Each structure stands twice: as structure tokens, then as C-alpha cells.
CSV table of C-alpha atoms in Angstrom, one decimal:
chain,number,residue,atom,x,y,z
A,1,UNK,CA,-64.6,181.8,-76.7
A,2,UNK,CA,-65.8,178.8,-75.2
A,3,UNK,CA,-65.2,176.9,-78.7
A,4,UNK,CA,-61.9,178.5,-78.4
A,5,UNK,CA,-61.3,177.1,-75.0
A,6,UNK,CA,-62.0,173.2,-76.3
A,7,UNK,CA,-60.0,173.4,-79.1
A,8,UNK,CA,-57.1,174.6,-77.1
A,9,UNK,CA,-58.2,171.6,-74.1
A,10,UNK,CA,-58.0,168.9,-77.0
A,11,UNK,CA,-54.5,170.4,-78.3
A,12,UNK,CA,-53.4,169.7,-75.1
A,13,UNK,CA,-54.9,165.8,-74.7
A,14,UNK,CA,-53.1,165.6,-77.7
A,15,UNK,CA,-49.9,166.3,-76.4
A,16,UNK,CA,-50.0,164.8,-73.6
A,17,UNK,CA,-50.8,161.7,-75.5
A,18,UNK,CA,-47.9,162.3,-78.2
A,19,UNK,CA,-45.6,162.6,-75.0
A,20,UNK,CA,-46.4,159.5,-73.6
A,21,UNK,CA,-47.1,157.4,-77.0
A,22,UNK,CA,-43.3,158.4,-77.9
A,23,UNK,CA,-42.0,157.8,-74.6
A,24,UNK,CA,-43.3,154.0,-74.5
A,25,UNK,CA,-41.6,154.1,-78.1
A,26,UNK,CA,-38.1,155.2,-77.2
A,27,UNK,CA,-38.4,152.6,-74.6
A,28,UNK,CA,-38.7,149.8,-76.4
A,29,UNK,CA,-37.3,150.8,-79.7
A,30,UNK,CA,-33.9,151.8,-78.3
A,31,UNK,CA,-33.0,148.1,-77.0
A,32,UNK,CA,-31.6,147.7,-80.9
A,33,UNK,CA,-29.0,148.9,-80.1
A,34,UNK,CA,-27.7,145.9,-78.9
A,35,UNK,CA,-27.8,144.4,-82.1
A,36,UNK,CA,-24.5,145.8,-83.3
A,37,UNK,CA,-22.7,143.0,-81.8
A,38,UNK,CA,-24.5,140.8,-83.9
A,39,UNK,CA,-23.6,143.0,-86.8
A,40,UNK,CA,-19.9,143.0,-86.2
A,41,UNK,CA,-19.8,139.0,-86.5
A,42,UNK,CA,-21.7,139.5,-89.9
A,43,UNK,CA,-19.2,141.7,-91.2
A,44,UNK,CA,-16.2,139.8,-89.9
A,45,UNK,CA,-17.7,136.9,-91.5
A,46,UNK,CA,-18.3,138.8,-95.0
A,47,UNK,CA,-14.6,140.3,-94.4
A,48,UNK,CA,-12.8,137.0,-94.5
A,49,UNK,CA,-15.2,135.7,-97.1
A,50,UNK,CA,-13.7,138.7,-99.8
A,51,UNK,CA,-11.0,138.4,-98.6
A,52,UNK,CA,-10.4,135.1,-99.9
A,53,UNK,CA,-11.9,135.5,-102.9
A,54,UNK,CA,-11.0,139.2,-103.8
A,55,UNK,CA,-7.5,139.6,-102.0
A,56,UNK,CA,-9.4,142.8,-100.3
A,57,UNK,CA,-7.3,144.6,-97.2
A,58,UNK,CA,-9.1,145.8,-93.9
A,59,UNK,CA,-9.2,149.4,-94.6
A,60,UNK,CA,-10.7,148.6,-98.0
A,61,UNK,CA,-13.6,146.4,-96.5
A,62,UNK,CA,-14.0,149.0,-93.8
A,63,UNK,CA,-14.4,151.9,-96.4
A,64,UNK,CA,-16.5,150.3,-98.8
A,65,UNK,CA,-18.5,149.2,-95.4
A,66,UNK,CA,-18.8,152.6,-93.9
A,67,UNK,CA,-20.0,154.0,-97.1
A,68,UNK,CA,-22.6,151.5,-97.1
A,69,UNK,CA,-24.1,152.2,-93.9
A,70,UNK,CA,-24.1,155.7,-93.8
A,71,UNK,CA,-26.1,155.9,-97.6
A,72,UNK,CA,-28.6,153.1,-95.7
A,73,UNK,CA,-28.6,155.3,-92.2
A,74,UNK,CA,-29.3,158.9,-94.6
A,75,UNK,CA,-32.9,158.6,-93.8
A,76,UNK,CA,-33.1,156.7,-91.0
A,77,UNK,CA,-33.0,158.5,-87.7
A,78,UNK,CA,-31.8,157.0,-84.6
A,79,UNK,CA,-34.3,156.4,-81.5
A,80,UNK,CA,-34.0,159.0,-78.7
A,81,UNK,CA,-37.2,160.2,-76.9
A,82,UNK,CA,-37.6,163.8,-79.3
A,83,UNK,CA,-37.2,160.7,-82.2
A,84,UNK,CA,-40.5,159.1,-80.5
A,85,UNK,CA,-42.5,162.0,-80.3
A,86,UNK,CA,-42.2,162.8,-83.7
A,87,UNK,CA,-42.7,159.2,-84.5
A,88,UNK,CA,-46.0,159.2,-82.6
A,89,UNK,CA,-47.2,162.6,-84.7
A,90,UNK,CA,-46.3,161.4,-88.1
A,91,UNK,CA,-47.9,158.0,-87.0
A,92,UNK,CA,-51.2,159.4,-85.8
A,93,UNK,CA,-51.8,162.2,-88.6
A,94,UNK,CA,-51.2,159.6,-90.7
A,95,UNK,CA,-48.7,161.3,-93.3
A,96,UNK,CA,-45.8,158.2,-92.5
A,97,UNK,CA,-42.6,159.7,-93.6
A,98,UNK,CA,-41.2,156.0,-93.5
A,99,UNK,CA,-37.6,157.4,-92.1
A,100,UNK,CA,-38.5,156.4,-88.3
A,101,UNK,CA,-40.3,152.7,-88.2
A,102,UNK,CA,-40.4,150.3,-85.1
A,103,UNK,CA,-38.2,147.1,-85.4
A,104,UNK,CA,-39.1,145.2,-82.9
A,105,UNK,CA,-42.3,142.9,-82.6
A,106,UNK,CA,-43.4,145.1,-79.6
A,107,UNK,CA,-42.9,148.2,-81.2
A,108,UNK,CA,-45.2,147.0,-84.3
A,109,UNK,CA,-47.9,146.1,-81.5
A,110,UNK,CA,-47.7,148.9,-79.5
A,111,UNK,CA,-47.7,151.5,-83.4
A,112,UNK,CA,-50.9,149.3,-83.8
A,113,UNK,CA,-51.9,150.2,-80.1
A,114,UNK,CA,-51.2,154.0,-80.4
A,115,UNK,CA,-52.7,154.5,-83.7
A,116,UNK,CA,-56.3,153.0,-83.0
A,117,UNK,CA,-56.6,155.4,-80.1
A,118,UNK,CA,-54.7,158.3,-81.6
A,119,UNK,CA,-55.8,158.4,-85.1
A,120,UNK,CA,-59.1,159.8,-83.8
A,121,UNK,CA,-57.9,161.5,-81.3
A,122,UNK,CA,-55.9,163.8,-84.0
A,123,UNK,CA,-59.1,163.2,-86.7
A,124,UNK,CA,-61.3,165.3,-84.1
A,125,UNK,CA,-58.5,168.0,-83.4
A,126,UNK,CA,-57.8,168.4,-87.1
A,127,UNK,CA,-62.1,168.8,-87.2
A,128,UNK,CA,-62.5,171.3,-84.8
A,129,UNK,CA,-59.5,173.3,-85.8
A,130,UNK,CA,-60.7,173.0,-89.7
A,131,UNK,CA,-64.2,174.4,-88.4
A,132,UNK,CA,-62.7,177.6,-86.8
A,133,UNK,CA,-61.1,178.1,-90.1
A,134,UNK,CA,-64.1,177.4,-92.2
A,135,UNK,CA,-65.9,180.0,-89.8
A,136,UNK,CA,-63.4,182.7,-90.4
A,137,UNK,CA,-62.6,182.5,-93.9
A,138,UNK,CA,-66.8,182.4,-93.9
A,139,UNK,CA,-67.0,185.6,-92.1
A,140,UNK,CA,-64.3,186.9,-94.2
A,141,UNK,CA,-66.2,186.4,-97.3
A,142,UNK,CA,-68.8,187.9,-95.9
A,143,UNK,CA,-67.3,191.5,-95.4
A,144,UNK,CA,-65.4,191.1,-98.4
A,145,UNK,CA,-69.0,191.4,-99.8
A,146,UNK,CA,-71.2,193.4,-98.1
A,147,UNK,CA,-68.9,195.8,-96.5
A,148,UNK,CA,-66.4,196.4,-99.0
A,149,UNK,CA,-68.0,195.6,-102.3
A,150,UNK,CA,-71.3,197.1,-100.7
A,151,UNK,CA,-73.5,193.9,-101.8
A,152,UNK,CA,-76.9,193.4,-100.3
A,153,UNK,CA,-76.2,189.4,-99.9
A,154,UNK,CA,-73.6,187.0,-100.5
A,155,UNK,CA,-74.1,184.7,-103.7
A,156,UNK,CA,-72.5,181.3,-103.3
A,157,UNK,CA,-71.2,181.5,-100.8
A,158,UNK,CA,-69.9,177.7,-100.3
A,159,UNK,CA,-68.3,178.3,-103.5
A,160,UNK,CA,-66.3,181.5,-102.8
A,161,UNK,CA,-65.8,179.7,-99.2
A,162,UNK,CA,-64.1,176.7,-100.7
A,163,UNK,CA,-62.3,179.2,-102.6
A,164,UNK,CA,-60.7,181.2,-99.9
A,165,UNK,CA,-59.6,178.1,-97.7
A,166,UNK,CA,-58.0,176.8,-100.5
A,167,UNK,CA,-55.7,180.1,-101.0
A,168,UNK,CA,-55.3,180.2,-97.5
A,169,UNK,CA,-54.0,176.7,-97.5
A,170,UNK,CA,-51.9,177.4,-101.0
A,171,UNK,CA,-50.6,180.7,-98.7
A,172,UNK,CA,-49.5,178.3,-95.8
A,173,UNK,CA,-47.4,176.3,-98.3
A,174,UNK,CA,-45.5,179.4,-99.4
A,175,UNK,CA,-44.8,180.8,-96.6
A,176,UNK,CA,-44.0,177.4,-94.8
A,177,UNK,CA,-41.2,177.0,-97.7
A,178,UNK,CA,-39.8,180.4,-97.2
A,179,UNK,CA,-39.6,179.9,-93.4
A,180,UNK,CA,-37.9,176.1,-94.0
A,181,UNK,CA,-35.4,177.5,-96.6
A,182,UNK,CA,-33.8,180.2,-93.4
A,183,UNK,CA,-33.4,177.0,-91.2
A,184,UNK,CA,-32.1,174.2,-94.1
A,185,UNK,CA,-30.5,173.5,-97.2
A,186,UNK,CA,-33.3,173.0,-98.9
A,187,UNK,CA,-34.3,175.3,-102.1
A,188,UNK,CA,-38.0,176.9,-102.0
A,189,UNK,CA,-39.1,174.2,-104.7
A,190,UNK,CA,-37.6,171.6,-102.8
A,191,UNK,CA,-39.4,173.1,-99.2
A,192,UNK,CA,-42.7,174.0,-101.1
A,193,UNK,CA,-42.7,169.8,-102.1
A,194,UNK,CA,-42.4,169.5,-98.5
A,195,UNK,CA,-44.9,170.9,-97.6
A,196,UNK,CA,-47.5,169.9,-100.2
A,197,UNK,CA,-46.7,166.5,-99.4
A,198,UNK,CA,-47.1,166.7,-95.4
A,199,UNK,CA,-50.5,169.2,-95.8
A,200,UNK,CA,-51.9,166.6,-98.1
A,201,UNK,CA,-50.5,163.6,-96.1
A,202,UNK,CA,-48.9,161.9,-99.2
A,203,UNK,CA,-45.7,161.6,-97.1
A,204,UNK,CA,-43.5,159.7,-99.9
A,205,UNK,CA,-40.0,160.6,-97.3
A,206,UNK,CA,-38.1,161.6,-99.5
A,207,UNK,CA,-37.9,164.8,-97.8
A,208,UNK,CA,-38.4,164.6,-94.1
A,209,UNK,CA,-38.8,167.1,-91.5
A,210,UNK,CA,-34.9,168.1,-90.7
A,211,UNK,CA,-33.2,167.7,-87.3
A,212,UNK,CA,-33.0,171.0,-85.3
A,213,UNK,CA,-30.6,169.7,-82.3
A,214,UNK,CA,-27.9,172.0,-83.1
A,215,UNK,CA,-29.8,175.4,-83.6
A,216,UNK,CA,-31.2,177.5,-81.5
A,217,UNK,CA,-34.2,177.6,-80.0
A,218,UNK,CA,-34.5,174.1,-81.3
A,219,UNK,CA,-37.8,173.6,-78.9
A,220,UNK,CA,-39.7,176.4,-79.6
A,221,UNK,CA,-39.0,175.5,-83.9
A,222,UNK,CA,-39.9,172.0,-83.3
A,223,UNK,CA,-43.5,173.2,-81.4
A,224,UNK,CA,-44.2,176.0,-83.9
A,225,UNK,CA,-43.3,173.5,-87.3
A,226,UNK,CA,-45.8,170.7,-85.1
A,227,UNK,CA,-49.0,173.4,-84.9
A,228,UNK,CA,-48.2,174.6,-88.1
A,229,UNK,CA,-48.7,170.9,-89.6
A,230,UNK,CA,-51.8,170.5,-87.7
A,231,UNK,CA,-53.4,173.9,-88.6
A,232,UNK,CA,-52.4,172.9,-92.6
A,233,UNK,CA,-54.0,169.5,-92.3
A,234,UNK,CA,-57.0,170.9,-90.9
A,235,UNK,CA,-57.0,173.6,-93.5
A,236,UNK,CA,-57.0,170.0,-96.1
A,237,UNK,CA,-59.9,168.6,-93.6
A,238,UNK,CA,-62.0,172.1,-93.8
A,239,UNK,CA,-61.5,172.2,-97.7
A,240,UNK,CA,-62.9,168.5,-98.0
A,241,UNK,CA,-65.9,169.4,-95.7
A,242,UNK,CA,-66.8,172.8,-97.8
A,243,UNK,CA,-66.7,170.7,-100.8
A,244,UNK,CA,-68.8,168.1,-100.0
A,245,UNK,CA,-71.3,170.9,-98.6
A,246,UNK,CA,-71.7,172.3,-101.9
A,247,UNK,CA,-74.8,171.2,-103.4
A,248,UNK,CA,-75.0,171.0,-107.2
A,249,UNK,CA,-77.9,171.7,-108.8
A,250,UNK,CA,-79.7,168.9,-111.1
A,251,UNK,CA,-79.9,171.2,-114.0
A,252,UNK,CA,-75.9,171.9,-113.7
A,253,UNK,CA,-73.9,174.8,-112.7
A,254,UNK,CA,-74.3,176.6,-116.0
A,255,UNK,CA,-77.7,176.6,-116.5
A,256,UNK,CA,-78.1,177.3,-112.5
A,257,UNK,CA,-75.9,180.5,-113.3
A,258,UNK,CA,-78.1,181.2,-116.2
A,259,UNK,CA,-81.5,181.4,-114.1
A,260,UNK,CA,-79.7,183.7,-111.5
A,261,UNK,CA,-78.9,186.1,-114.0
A,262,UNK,CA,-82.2,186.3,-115.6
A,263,UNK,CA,-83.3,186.7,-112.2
A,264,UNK,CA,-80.9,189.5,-111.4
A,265,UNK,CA,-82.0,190.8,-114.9
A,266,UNK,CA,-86.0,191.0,-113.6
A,267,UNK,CA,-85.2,192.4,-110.4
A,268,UNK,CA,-83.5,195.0,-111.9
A,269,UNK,CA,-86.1,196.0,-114.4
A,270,UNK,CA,-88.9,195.8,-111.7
A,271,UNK,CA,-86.4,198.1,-109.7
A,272,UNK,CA,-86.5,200.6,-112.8
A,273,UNK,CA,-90.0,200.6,-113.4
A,274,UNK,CA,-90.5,201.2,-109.6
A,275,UNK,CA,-88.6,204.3,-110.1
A,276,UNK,CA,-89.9,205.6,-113.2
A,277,UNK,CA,-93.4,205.3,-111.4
A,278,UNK,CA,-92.4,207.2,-108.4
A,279,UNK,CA,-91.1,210.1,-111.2
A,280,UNK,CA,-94.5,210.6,-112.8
């Protein structure tokens, strides 16, 4: 319980710190928007430079414009504080979608700023989370075995441990994609990519997480798709710890299996002759 109760204290440091490391963003990110003066005396300048040349109209130039900058503004999201948060997240769990990036030089230095601090921050949730699930999915194994399956003792267990987290994380992806596909556009191939790239923080941004300002209960979907991220990349963290925990023997994994079945075959024998004593 108390393990419970520190995992659940560093969830909310984390928070907090998200809060406030998107915050400072929005702050100083949103002053571009006074750049679009600047952008109108580019285009009026490119305008009468066609113009000459091509014999283009206004409403042309504007079309051709407006198409432009909405294919160069498809994945590129607009700096509001929710915008900052999410910023912060995909910043500090290091799976950089590449649609939100800072423009300004302080916005570079205070990304730099934020991650030192909250790369490890998130690094030591994503640990402890990842060694509540290795625990469980441990314990599962374990009645899997010897309560159902009536075993005296569990036989690699790392193995069959690795195992199960890896189907629970495989389980997440599938069921994250059916979830995504009642809320989007997407198709359950397209989700399923989704979410194999974000739980293996791969992040290419093609496919970003969507904007959920117009449904409902847009708060309480933005908090559950943030924990369920987190609990998926500790579920990738836990899988990389059972695997490196795993000790393979110097003979290899074949002959290895090999002695524990002619042990298994001795035992049993001795376990027959004991029998076969007690008879006569």
C-alpha cells in the first residue's frame, strides 16, 4: 500500500510539474503571434512580384496562398495553454511528435531547461509504475502455475514473466486502437500504428494525438489518454528490465533445457522406485 501511496505522490509531482512547464511555454511561445504582420508584407511583396511576371489576380494569389498554409498548418497546432501541457509530456517522455516545437530562442532554452529536470522526473515514474507491473504479472504467473496448473514450483519464471508483460503491453495496443477509433477518423490499423509508435517512443508524427476541444468530456479523455501513455511506456520500461534480468546460461538455452529435463526425468524415476519400495 505504501508503494502504492508513492507512486500515486510522484504522479502527482509530475503534474504539477507538466502544469507549470506548459504554462511558462504558452507564455512565451504565444508572442508569435505577432509575426503575422511581418507575414502579410511578405506576401504582398511575393503578390506584386507574380503579378508582374504571371499576370496573376488577387483571388488567385489568395487561393493558391490559403492552400499553402493550411497543408503547412495540418500538423502544426497552435499555442494555447492545453497546447503546452501536451508539449511539456511529449517533451519529457521523450516520444517528440514534432507537430508542437518552440520558435522562439527562449522557448528552445527554456525545452532545454524543462527537459533536464523532467526527463528524470518521468524516467523514475515510468520505473516505479513498470515495477508494480512486473510484480503483478509476476504474481500472476505464479497462480497461473501452482494454483491452476497445480505445479509444485514455477520454472523460468523470468522467461514466462517477460512473456506476460509483453502480451499485456501487445493487449494495451489493441484495445487503445479500439477506444481511439470511437473518438476519431482513424481506422484500427491506422490507431494500432499509433499507438505502437507512442508505447515505443518512436514518435515519427505522422499521426499525432487528435484534438478533443469539441467533444465531450474533453478533460476527463485528455487525463485518461495521458495515464494510459504512461502506464504503456512503463509497460516498454518493465519489459526492458525483465529482459536484462534474464540470465543465460554459458552452455545455451538448449542444452540448459536439455539438463532440466534429464533432471525432471531422474526425479521421476527415483519418485517411482520410492513407490514401488513402499508396495513390497
Amino acid at each position: 500500500m505504501s508503494s502504492f501511496r508513492k507512486i500515486v505522490y510522484k504522479i502527482a509531482l509530475f503534474s504539477v510539474y507538466m502544469m507549470v512547464f506548459g504554462a511558462i511555454m504558452y507564455a512565451v511561445e504565444r508572442t508569435e503571434d505577432d509575426q503575422q504582420v511581418d507575414q502579410h508584407v511578405i506576401l504582398q511583396n511575393l503578390f506584386e512580384g507574380i503579378q508582374q511576371k504571371h499576370n496573376m489576380t488577387r483571388e488567385e494569389f489568395d487561393n493558391i496562398t490559403r492552400v499553402i498554409q493550411q497543408s503547412q498548418m495540418m500538423n502544426k497546432s497552435p499555442w494555447t495553454y492545453g497546447t503546452g501541457i501536451r508539449f511539456a509530456i511529449v517533451t519529457c517522455t521523450t516520444i517528440g511528435y514534432g507537430n508542437i516545437t518552440p520558435k522562439t530562442k527562449g522557448g528552445m532554452m527554456l525545452c532545454i531547461i524543462g527537459a533536464i529536470f523532467g526527463i528524470p522526473l518521468t524516467l523514475l515514474i515510468l520505473n516505479s509504475i513498470g515495477a508494480m507491473i512486473t510484480d503483478g504479472c509476476t504474481t500472476l504467473v505464479q497462480i497461473i502455475e501452482i494454483r491452476l496448473l497445480k505445479r509444485t514450483s514455477v520454472q523460468s519464471i523470468e522467461i514466462k514473466r517477460l512473456v506476460s508483460i509483453i502480451v499485456l503491453k501487445n493487449l494495451m495496443v489493441v484495445i487503445g486502437a479500439a477506444l481511439l477509433t470511437q473518438v476519431t477518423s482513424w481506422s484500427f490499423i491506422e490507431a494500432t500504428y499509433f499507438w505502437f509508435i507512442t508505447f515505443t517512443t518512436i514518435g515519427f508524427g505522422d499521426f499525432v494525438p487528435p484534438e478533443l476541444v469539441a467533444k465531450k468530456d474533453a478533460i476527463a479523455m485528455a487525463i485518461g489518454s495521458i495515464l494510459f501513455t504512461l502506464v504503456g511506456l512503463a509497460a516498454l520500461a518493465s519489459v526492458i528490465n525483465c529482459a536484462l534480468a534474464i540470465e543465460i546460461p554459458k552452455d545455451g538455452f538448449c542444452c540448459s533445457l536439455r539438463a532440466t529435463q534429464v533432471e525432471n526425468t531422474k526425479k521421476a524415476c527415483q519418485s517411482r522406485e520410492k513407490d514401488n519400495e513402499c508396495i513390497t
